[in-house]
């Protein structure tokens, strides 16, 4: 697990300073994904693997001033970039491993996770940890601002059905981790899988 953490921190650490500049047009996709979650004013939501915090402002807008927004990331440089971008005003930034969250059981209404699942060292165990901190009936959004095929093309690889994010793989993975998938969209412009925490 330590090796996985070191790899993730190294990968994102060297990219943190110009991460937002590399993907300047993703804002509307983040806003639309947050809107699809159906958050309510006063909800408590975690942005798991928040990176530079691009989802924090739309999450704050969705839950309002009475709500709670937490952005957790493993890479200090990403959180520093979020602070430089002024995103700390939208939520609490927390240096934390999503595999061992410092949060109480069932303390949240929802989790938003952009680009996270591909970086989880033990997806079933890690998704169970996200389920632990969400109340029954709470929501999970697994998001990426481009779909699987477009992302594979960007990375110079072929998309396969063995991909963790492919619906036949993801649906049972979520079910075995305490979640029931309610919606699945994989198109060039976005990837968004929504799930509900089982009671």
JSON list of C-alpha atoms in Angstrom, two decimals:
[
{"chain": "A", "resi": 1, "resn": "UNK", "atom": "CA", "xyz": [0.00, 0.00, 0.00]},
{"chain": "A", "resi": 2, "resn": "UNK", "atom": "CA", "xyz": [2.85, 2.41, 0.78]},
{"chain": "A", "resi": 3, "resn": "UNK", "atom": "CA", "xyz": [4.25, 1.85, -2.73]},
{"chain": "A", "resi": 4, "resn": "UNK", "atom": "CA", "xyz": [0.83, 2.67, -4.21]},
{"chain": "A", "resi": 5, "resn": "UNK", "atom": "CA", "xyz": [0.72, 5.88, -2.17]},
{"chain": "A", "resi": 6, "resn": "UNK", "atom": "CA", "xyz": [4.23, 6.87, -3.23]},
{"chain": "A", "resi": 7, "resn": "UNK", "atom": "CA", "xyz": [3.38, 6.26, -6.89]},
{"chain": "A", "resi": 8, "resn": "UNK", "atom": "CA", "xyz": [0.17, 8.33, -6.70]},
{"chain": "A", "resi": 9, "resn": "UNK", "atom": "CA", "xyz": [1.92, 11.17, -4.84]},
{"chain": "A", "resi": 10, "resn": "UNK", "atom": "CA", "xyz": [4.79, 11.18, -7.32]},
{"chain": "A", "resi": 11, "resn": "UNK", "atom": "CA", "xyz": [2.49, 11.09, -10.36]},
{"chain": "A", "resi": 12, "resn": "UNK", "atom": "CA", "xyz": [0.24, 13.92, -9.18]},
{"chain": "A", "resi": 13, "resn": "UNK", "atom": "CA", "xyz": [2.85, 15.87, -7.24]},
{"chain": "A", "resi": 14, "resn": "UNK", "atom": "CA", "xyz": [4.86, 16.79, -10.32]},
{"chain": "A", "resi": 15, "resn": "UNK", "atom": "CA", "xyz": [1.69, 17.69, -12.25]},
{"chain": "A", "resi": 16, "resn": "UNK", "atom": "CA", "xyz": [-0.11, 19.70, -9.57]},
{"chain": "A", "resi": 17, "resn": "UNK", "atom": "CA", "xyz": [1.20, 23.19, -10.44]},
{"chain": "A", "resi": 18, "resn": "UNK", "atom": "CA", "xyz": [-0.21, 23.17, -13.98]},
{"chain": "A", "resi": 19, "resn": "UNK", "atom": "CA", "xyz": [-3.03, 20.62, -13.59]},
{"chain": "A", "resi": 20, "resn": "UNK", "atom": "CA", "xyz": [-5.86, 23.13, -14.06]},
{"chain": "A", "resi": 21, "resn": "UNK", "atom": "CA", "xyz": [-4.11, 24.77, -17.01]},
{"chain": "A", "resi": 22, "resn": "UNK", "atom": "CA", "xyz": [-3.86, 21.39, -18.74]},
{"chain": "A", "resi": 23, "resn": "UNK", "atom": "CA", "xyz": [-7.64, 20.89, -18.52]},
{"chain": "A", "resi": 24, "resn": "UNK", "atom": "CA", "xyz": [-9.11, 24.41, -18.64]},
{"chain": "A", "resi": 25, "resn": "UNK", "atom": "CA", "xyz": [-12.48, 23.46, -20.13]},
{"chain": "A", "resi": 26, "resn": "UNK", "atom": "CA", "xyz": [-13.61, 20.84, -17.59]},
{"chain": "A", "resi": 27, "resn": "UNK", "atom": "CA", "xyz": [-15.58, 23.20, -15.33]},
{"chain": "A", "resi": 28, "resn": "UNK", "atom": "CA", "xyz": [-19.01, 22.73, -16.95]},
{"chain": "A", "resi": 29, "resn": "UNK", "atom": "CA", "xyz": [-18.63, 18.94, -16.87]},
{"chain": "A", "resi": 30, "resn": "UNK", "atom": "CA", "xyz": [-17.90, 19.06, -13.14]},
{"chain": "A", "resi": 31, "resn": "UNK", "atom": "CA", "xyz": [-20.90, 21.31, -12.54]},
{"chain": "A", "resi": 32, "resn": "UNK", "atom": "CA", "xyz": [-23.19, 19.00, -14.52]},
{"chain": "A", "resi": 33, "resn": "UNK", "atom": "CA", "xyz": [-21.92, 15.91, -12.69]},
{"chain": "A", "resi": 34, "resn": "UNK", "atom": "CA", "xyz": [-22.52, 17.53, -9.30]},
{"chain": "A", "resi": 35, "resn": "UNK", "atom": "CA", "xyz": [-26.02, 18.58, -10.41]},
{"chain": "A", "resi": 36, "resn": "UNK", "atom": "CA", "xyz": [-26.80, 14.96, -11.37]},
{"chain": "A", "resi": 37, "resn": "UNK", "atom": "CA", "xyz": [-26.16, 13.85, -7.78]},
{"chain": "A", "resi": 38, "resn": "UNK", "atom": "CA", "xyz": [-29.30, 15.52, -6.46]},
{"chain": "A", "resi": 39, "resn": "UNK", "atom": "CA", "xyz": [-27.63, 17.10, -3.44]},
{"chain": "A", "resi": 40, "resn": "UNK", "atom": "CA", "xyz": [-29.80, 19.18, -1.12]},
{"chain": "A", "resi": 41, "resn": "UNK", "atom": "CA", "xyz": [-29.10, 22.30, 0.93]},
{"chain": "A", "resi": 42, "resn": "UNK", "atom": "CA", "xyz": [-27.54, 21.27, 4.24]},
{"chain": "A", "resi": 43, "resn": "UNK", "atom": "CA", "xyz": [-26.04, 18.01, 2.94]},
{"chain": "A", "resi": 44, "resn": "UNK", "atom": "CA", "xyz": [-22.54, 16.90, 3.93]},
{"chain": "A", "resi": 45, "resn": "UNK", "atom": "CA", "xyz": [-20.41, 15.80, 0.96]},
{"chain": "A", "resi": 46, "resn": "UNK", "atom": "CA", "xyz": [-16.88, 14.55, 0.45]},
{"chain": "A", "resi": 47, "resn": "UNK", "atom": "CA", "xyz": [-14.85, 15.18, -2.69]},
{"chain": "A", "resi": 48, "resn": "UNK", "atom": "CA", "xyz": [-12.67, 12.05, -2.48]},
{"chain": "A", "resi": 49, "resn": "UNK", "atom": "CA", "xyz": [-9.34, 12.49, -4.23]},
{"chain": "A", "resi": 50, "resn": "UNK", "atom": "CA", "xyz": [-10.20, 16.15, -4.75]},
{"chain": "A", "resi": 51, "resn": "UNK", "atom": "CA", "xyz": [-6.94, 17.09, -6.47]},
{"chain": "A", "resi": 52, "resn": "UNK", "atom": "CA", "xyz": [-6.90, 20.83, -7.09]},
{"chain": "A", "resi": 53, "resn": "UNK", "atom": "CA", "xyz": [-10.49, 21.11, -5.86]},
{"chain": "A", "resi": 54, "resn": "UNK", "atom": "CA", "xyz": [-12.31, 21.75, -9.14]},
{"chain": "A", "resi": 55, "resn": "UNK", "atom": "CA", "xyz": [-15.52, 20.21, -7.77]},
{"chain": "A", "resi": 56, "resn": "UNK", "atom": "CA", "xyz": [-15.55, 22.16, -4.51]},
{"chain": "A", "resi": 57, "resn": "UNK", "atom": "CA", "xyz": [-17.36, 25.28, -5.79]},
{"chain": "A", "resi": 58, "resn": "UNK", "atom": "CA", "xyz": [-20.20, 23.35, -7.49]},
{"chain": "A", "resi": 59, "resn": "UNK", "atom": "CA", "xyz": [-20.50, 21.12, -4.41]},
{"chain": "A", "resi": 60, "resn": "UNK", "atom": "CA", "xyz": [-20.73, 24.22, -2.18]},
{"chain": "A", "resi": 61, "resn": "UNK", "atom": "CA", "xyz": [-23.38, 25.72, -4.47]},
{"chain": "A", "resi": 62, "resn": "UNK", "atom": "CA", "xyz": [-25.39, 22.49, -4.24]},
{"chain": "A", "resi": 63, "resn": "UNK", "atom": "CA", "xyz": [-25.32, 22.15, -0.43]},
{"chain": "A", "resi": 64, "resn": "UNK", "atom": "CA", "xyz": [-25.41, 25.85, 0.39]},
{"chain": "A", "resi": 65, "resn": "UNK", "atom": "CA", "xyz": [-23.97, 27.71, 3.35]},
{"chain": "A", "resi": 66, "resn": "UNK", "atom": "CA", "xyz": [-25.50, 25.25, 5.86]},
{"chain": "A", "resi": 67, "resn": "UNK", "atom": "CA", "xyz": [-23.93, 22.25, 4.14]},
{"chain": "A", "resi": 68, "resn": "UNK", "atom": "CA", "xyz": [-20.53, 20.69, 4.67]},
{"chain": "A", "resi": 69, "resn": "UNK", "atom": "CA", "xyz": [-17.97, 20.25, 1.88]},
{"chain": "A", "resi": 70, "resn": "UNK", "atom": "CA", "xyz": [-14.73, 18.34, 2.48]},
{"chain": "A", "resi": 71, "resn": "UNK", "atom": "CA", "xyz": [-12.02, 17.84, -0.12]},
{"chain": "A", "resi": 72, "resn": "UNK", "atom": "CA", "xyz": [-9.62, 14.99, 0.72]},
{"chain": "A", "resi": 73, "resn": "UNK", "atom": "CA", "xyz": [-6.48, 14.15, -1.20]},
{"chain": "A", "resi": 74, "resn": "UNK", "atom": "CA", "xyz": [-3.33, 12.12, -0.64]},
{"chain": "A", "resi": 75, "resn": "UNK", "atom": "CA", "xyz": [-1.00, 14.51, -2.48]},
{"chain": "A", "resi": 76, "resn": "UNK", "atom": "CA", "xyz": [0.09, 17.66, -0.60]},
{"chain": "A", "resi": 77, "resn": "UNK", "atom": "CA", "xyz": [1.01, 19.47, -3.84]},
{"chain": "A", "resi": 78, "resn": "UNK", "atom": "CA", "xyz": [-2.54, 19.06, -5.16]},
{"chain": "A", "resi": 79, "resn": "UNK", "atom": "CA", "xyz": [-4.01, 20.55, -1.99]},
{"chain": "A", "resi": 80, "resn": "UNK", "atom": "CA", "xyz": [-1.50, 23.41, -2.17]},
{"chain": "A", "resi": 81, "resn": "UNK", "atom": "CA", "xyz": [-2.65, 24.09, -5.75]},
{"chain": "A", "resi": 82, "resn": "UNK", "atom": "CA", "xyz": [-6.26, 24.08, -4.53]},
{"chain": "A", "resi": 83, "resn": "UNK", "atom": "CA", "xyz": [-5.37, 26.68, -1.89]},
{"chain": "A", "resi": 84, "resn": "UNK", "atom": "CA", "xyz": [-3.54, 28.85, -4.44]},
{"chain": "A", "resi": 85, "resn": "UNK", "atom": "CA", "xyz": [-6.65, 28.73, -6.62]},
{"chain": "A", "resi": 86, "resn": "UNK", "atom": "CA", "xyz": [-8.74, 30.02, -3.70]},
{"chain": "A", "resi": 87, "resn": "UNK", "atom": "CA", "xyz": [-10.82, 26.87, -3.41]},
{"chain": "A", "resi": 88, "resn": "UNK", "atom": "CA", "xyz": [-10.41, 26.57, 0.35]},
{"chain": "A", "resi": 89, "resn": "UNK", "atom": "CA", "xyz": [-13.28, 29.09, 0.61]},
{"chain": "A", "resi": 90, "resn": "UNK", "atom": "CA", "xyz": [-15.64, 26.43, -0.79]},
{"chain": "A", "resi": 91, "resn": "UNK", "atom": "CA", "xyz": [-14.72, 23.61, 1.57]},
{"chain": "A", "resi": 92, "resn": "UNK", "atom": "CA", "xyz": [-12.36, 22.12, 4.12]},
{"chain": "A", "resi": 93, "resn": "UNK", "atom": "CA", "xyz": [-9.20, 20.69, 2.54]},
{"chain": "A", "resi": 94, "resn": "UNK", "atom": "CA", "xyz": [-7.93, 17.54, 4.20]},
{"chain": "A", "resi": 95, "resn": "UNK", "atom": "CA", "xyz": [-4.67, 15.65, 3.60]},
{"chain": "A", "resi": 96, "resn": "UNK", "atom": "CA", "xyz": [-6.01, 12.11, 3.87]},
{"chain": "A", "resi": 97, "resn": "UNK", "atom": "CA", "xyz": [-6.00, 8.68, 2.31]},
{"chain": "A", "resi": 98, "resn": "UNK", "atom": "CA", "xyz": [-9.45, 7.71, 1.03]},
{"chain": "A", "resi": 99, "resn": "UNK", "atom": "CA", "xyz": [-8.60, 4.14, 2.06]},
{"chain": "A", "resi": 100, "resn": "UNK", "atom": "CA", "xyz": [-8.60, 5.25, 5.73]},
{"chain": "A", "resi": 101, "resn": "UNK", "atom": "CA", "xyz": [-10.74, 8.33, 6.09]},
{"chain": "A", "resi": 102, "resn": "UNK", "atom": "CA", "xyz": [-10.65, 10.22, 9.42]},
{"chain": "A", "resi": 103, "resn": "UNK", "atom": "CA", "xyz": [-14.45, 10.51, 9.38]},
{"chain": "A", "resi": 104, "resn": "UNK", "atom": "CA", "xyz": [-17.19, 8.93, 11.50]},
{"chain": "A", "resi": 105, "resn": "UNK", "atom": "CA", "xyz": [-19.42, 6.15, 10.20]},
{"chain": "A", "resi": 106, "resn": "UNK", "atom": "CA", "xyz": [-22.45, 7.42, 8.26]},
{"chain": "A", "resi": 107, "resn": "UNK", "atom": "CA", "xyz": [-21.42, 11.04, 8.74]},
{"chain": "A", "resi": 108, "resn": "UNK", "atom": "CA", "xyz": [-21.91, 12.10, 5.09]},
{"chain": "A", "resi": 109, "resn": "UNK", "atom": "CA", "xyz": [-24.76, 12.32, 2.64]},
{"chain": "A", "resi": 110, "resn": "UNK", "atom": "CA", "xyz": [-22.66, 11.84, -0.49]},
{"chain": "A", "resi": 111, "resn": "UNK", "atom": "CA", "xyz": [-19.25, 11.27, -2.03]},
{"chain": "A", "resi": 112, "resn": "UNK", "atom": "CA", "xyz": [-18.05, 12.78, -5.30]},
{"chain": "A", "resi": 113, "resn": "UNK", "atom": "CA", "xyz": [-14.99, 11.09, -6.85]},
{"chain": "A", "resi": 114, "resn": "UNK", "atom": "CA", "xyz": [-13.47, 12.47, -10.05]},
{"chain": "A", "resi": 115, "resn": "UNK", "atom": "CA", "xyz": [-10.90, 10.23, -11.70]},
{"chain": "A", "resi": 116, "resn": "UNK", "atom": "CA", "xyz": [-10.37, 8.37, -8.44]},
{"chain": "A", "resi": 117, "resn": "UNK", "atom": "CA", "xyz": [-11.29, 4.78, -9.13]},
{"chain": "A", "resi": 118, "resn": "UNK", "atom": "CA", "xyz": [-8.37, 4.07, -11.48]},
{"chain": "A", "resi": 119, "resn": "UNK", "atom": "CA", "xyz": [-5.95, 5.07, -8.70]},
{"chain": "A", "resi": 120, "resn": "UNK", "atom": "CA", "xyz": [-7.42, 2.94, -5.92]},
{"chain": "A", "resi": 121, "resn": "UNK", "atom": "CA", "xyz": [-5.01, 0.17, -4.88]},
{"chain": "A", "resi": 122, "resn": "UNK", "atom": "CA", "xyz": [-7.85, -2.09, -3.64]},
{"chain": "A", "resi": 123, "resn": "UNK", "atom": "CA", "xyz": [-11.04, -0.86, -5.33]},
{"chain": "A", "resi": 124, "resn": "UNK", "atom": "CA", "xyz": [-13.43, -3.17, -3.46]},
{"chain": "A", "resi": 125, "resn": "UNK", "atom": "CA", "xyz": [-11.94, -2.36, -0.05]},
{"chain": "A", "resi": 126, "resn": "UNK", "atom": "CA", "xyz": [-11.60, 1.34, -0.85]},
{"chain": "A", "resi": 127, "resn": "UNK", "atom": "CA", "xyz": [-15.19, 1.66, -2.11]},
{"chain": "A", "resi": 128, "resn": "UNK", "atom": "CA", "xyz": [-16.31, -0.05, 1.11]},
{"chain": "A", "resi": 129, "resn": "UNK", "atom": "CA", "xyz": [-14.46, 2.64, 3.05]},
{"chain": "A", "resi": 130, "resn": "UNK", "atom": "CA", "xyz": [-16.37, 5.31, 1.12]},
{"chain": "A", "resi": 131, "resn": "UNK", "atom": "CA", "xyz": [-19.60, 3.44, 1.92]},
{"chain": "A", "resi": 132, "resn": "UNK", "atom": "CA", "xyz": [-18.68, 3.38, 5.61]},
{"chain": "A", "resi": 133, "resn": "UNK", "atom": "CA", "xyz": [-18.76, 7.16, 5.90]},
{"chain": "A", "resi": 134, "resn": "UNK", "atom": "CA", "xyz": [-22.03, 7.62, 3.96]},
{"chain": "A", "resi": 135, "resn": "UNK", "atom": "CA", "xyz": [-25.46, 7.15, 5.52]},
{"chain": "A", "resi": 136, "resn": "UNK", "atom": "CA", "xyz": [-27.79, 4.51, 4.01]},
{"chain": "A", "resi": 137, "resn": "UNK", "atom": "CA", "xyz": [-29.50, 6.04, 1.00]},
{"chain": "A", "resi": 138, "resn": "UNK", "atom": "CA", "xyz": [-26.60, 8.45, 0.46]},
{"chain": "A", "resi": 139, "resn": "UNK", "atom": "CA", "xyz": [-25.06, 8.89, -2.96]},
{"chain": "A", "resi": 140, "resn": "UNK", "atom": "CA", "xyz": [-21.80, 8.23, -4.78]},
{"chain": "A", "resi": 141, "resn": "UNK", "atom": "CA", "xyz": [-20.72, 9.80, -8.07]},
{"chain": "A", "resi": 142, "resn": "UNK", "atom": "CA", "xyz": [-17.77, 8.29, -9.95]},
{"chain": "A", "resi": 143, "resn": "UNK", "atom": "CA", "xyz": [-16.92, 10.89, -12.56]},
{"chain": "A", "resi": 144, "resn": "UNK", "atom": "CA", "xyz": [-14.42, 11.70, -15.26]},
{"chain": "A", "resi": 145, "resn": "UNK", "atom": "CA", "xyz": [-14.74, 14.71, -17.61]},
{"chain": "A", "resi": 146, "resn": "UNK", "atom": "CA", "xyz": [-14.22, 12.46, -20.64]},
{"chain": "A", "resi": 147, "resn": "UNK", "atom": "CA", "xyz": [-15.42, 8.93, -21.34]},
{"chain": "A", "resi": 148, "resn": "UNK", "atom": "CA", "xyz": [-13.44, 5.72, -21.27]},
{"chain": "A", "resi": 149, "resn": "UNK", "atom": "CA", "xyz": [-12.75, 5.56, -25.02]},
{"chain": "A", "resi": 150, "resn": "UNK", "atom": "CA", "xyz": [-11.65, 9.19, -25.24]},
{"chain": "A", "resi": 151, "resn": "UNK", "atom": "CA", "xyz": [-9.40, 8.77, -22.19]},
{"chain": "A", "resi": 152, "resn": "UNK", "atom": "CA", "xyz": [-7.85, 5.60, -23.61]},
{"chain": "A", "resi": 153, "resn": "UNK", "atom": "CA", "xyz": [-7.15, 7.39, -26.90]},
{"chain": "A", "resi": 154, "resn": "UNK", "atom": "CA", "xyz": [-5.54, 10.29, -25.01]},
{"chain": "A", "resi": 155, "resn": "UNK", "atom": "CA", "xyz": [-3.31, 7.79, -23.19]},
{"chain": "A", "resi": 156, "resn": "UNK", "atom": "CA", "xyz": [-2.48, 5.81, -26.35]},
{"chain": "A", "resi": 157, "resn": "UNK", "atom": "CA", "xyz": [-4.19, 2.59, -25.32]},
{"chain": "A", "resi": 158, "resn": "UNK", "atom": "CA", "xyz": [-7.24, 0.57, -26.29]},
{"chain": "A", "resi": 159, "resn": "UNK", "atom": "CA", "xyz": [-10.40, 0.56, -24.20]},
{"chain": "A", "resi": 160, "resn": "UNK", "atom": "CA", "xyz": [-11.46, -2.94, -23.10]},
{"chain": "A", "resi": 161, "resn": "UNK", "atom": "CA", "xyz": [-14.38, -4.50, -21.27]},
{"chain": "A", "resi": 162, "resn": "UNK", "atom": "CA", "xyz": [-11.87, -5.63, -18.62]},
{"chain": "A", "resi": 163, "resn": "UNK", "atom": "CA", "xyz": [-11.54, -1.96, -17.63]},
{"chain": "A", "resi": 164, "resn": "UNK", "atom": "CA", "xyz": [-12.66, -1.43, -14.04]},
{"chain": "A", "resi": 165, "resn": "UNK", "atom": "CA", "xyz": [-14.96, 1.38, -15.24]},
{"chain": "A", "resi": 166, "resn": "UNK", "atom": "CA", "xyz": [-16.73, -0.78, -17.82]},
{"chain": "A", "resi": 167, "resn": "UNK", "atom": "CA", "xyz": [-20.32, -1.29, -16.69]},
{"chain": "A", "resi": 168, "resn": "UNK", "atom": "CA", "xyz": [-20.08, -5.12, -16.49]},
{"chain": "A", "resi": 169, "resn": "UNK", "atom": "CA", "xyz": [-17.09, -4.74, -14.14]},
{"chain": "A", "resi": 170, "resn": "UNK", "atom": "CA", "xyz": [-18.21, -1.69, -12.18]},
{"chain": "A", "resi": 171, "resn": "UNK", "atom": "CA", "xyz": [-21.77, -2.75, -11.33]},
{"chain": "A", "resi": 172, "resn": "UNK", "atom": "CA", "xyz": [-20.78, -5.91, -9.38]},
{"chain": "A", "resi": 173, "resn": "UNK", "atom": "CA", "xyz": [-17.78, -4.14, -7.83]},
{"chain": "A", "resi": 174, "resn": "UNK", "atom": "CA", "xyz": [-20.09, -1.47, -6.42]},
{"chain": "A", "resi": 175, "resn": "UNK", "atom": "CA", "xyz": [-22.68, -4.04, -5.32]},
{"chain": "A", "resi": 176, "resn": "UNK", "atom": "CA", "xyz": [-20.03, -5.96, -3.39]},
{"chain": "A", "resi": 177, "resn": "UNK", "atom": "CA", "xyz": [-18.85, -2.77, -1.72]},
{"chain": "A", "resi": 178, "resn": "UNK", "atom": "CA", "xyz": [-22.15, -1.55, -0.30]},
{"chain": "A", "resi": 179, "resn": "UNK", "atom": "CA", "xyz": [-23.43, 0.46, -3.29]},
{"chain": "A", "resi": 180, "resn": "UNK", "atom": "CA", "xyz": [-26.23, -0.03, -5.85]},
{"chain": "A", "resi": 181, "resn": "UNK", "atom": "CA", "xyz": [-25.58, 1.55, -9.23]},
{"chain": "A", "resi": 182, "resn": "UNK", "atom": "CA", "xyz": [-28.51, 3.68, -10.35]},
{"chain": "A", "resi": 183, "resn": "UNK", "atom": "CA", "xyz": [-27.11, 5.31, -13.49]},
{"chain": "A", "resi": 184, "resn": "UNK", "atom": "CA", "xyz": [-24.23, 4.76, -15.91]},
{"chain": "A", "resi": 185, "resn": "UNK", "atom": "CA", "xyz": [-23.12, 7.13, -18.68]},
{"chain": "A", "resi": 186, "resn": "UNK", "atom": "CA", "xyz": [-19.97, 6.57, -20.73]},
{"chain": "A", "resi": 187, "resn": "UNK", "atom": "CA", "xyz": [-19.79, 8.93, -23.70]},
{"chain": "A", "resi": 188, "resn": "UNK", "atom": "CA", "xyz": [-16.96, 10.97, -25.23]},
{"chain": "A", "resi": 189, "resn": "UNK", "atom": "CA", "xyz": [-17.81, 14.08, -23.23]},
{"chain": "A", "resi": 190, "resn": "UNK", "atom": "CA", "xyz": [-18.10, 12.42, -19.80]},
{"chain": "A", "resi": 191, "resn": "UNK", "atom": "CA", "xyz": [-18.10, 9.33, -17.65]},
{"chain": "A", "resi": 192, "resn": "UNK", "atom": "CA", "xyz": [-20.56, 9.33, -14.75]},
{"chain": "A", "resi": 193, "resn": "UNK", "atom": "CA", "xyz": [-21.67, 6.38, -12.65]},
{"chain": "A", "resi": 194, "resn": "UNK", "atom": "CA", "xyz": [-24.11, 7.13, -9.84]},
{"chain": "A", "resi": 195, "resn": "UNK", "atom": "CA", "xyz": [-24.81, 4.78, -6.95]},
{"chain": "A", "resi": 196, "resn": "UNK", "atom": "CA", "xyz": [-26.79, 4.68, -3.71]},
{"chain": "A", "resi": 197, "resn": "UNK", "atom": "CA", "xyz": [-25.47, 3.44, -0.37]},
{"chain": "A", "resi": 198, "resn": "UNK", "atom": "CA", "xyz": [-27.27, 0.28, 0.69]},
{"chain": "A", "resi": 199, "resn": "UNK", "atom": "CA", "xyz": [-28.66, 0.12, 4.22]}
]
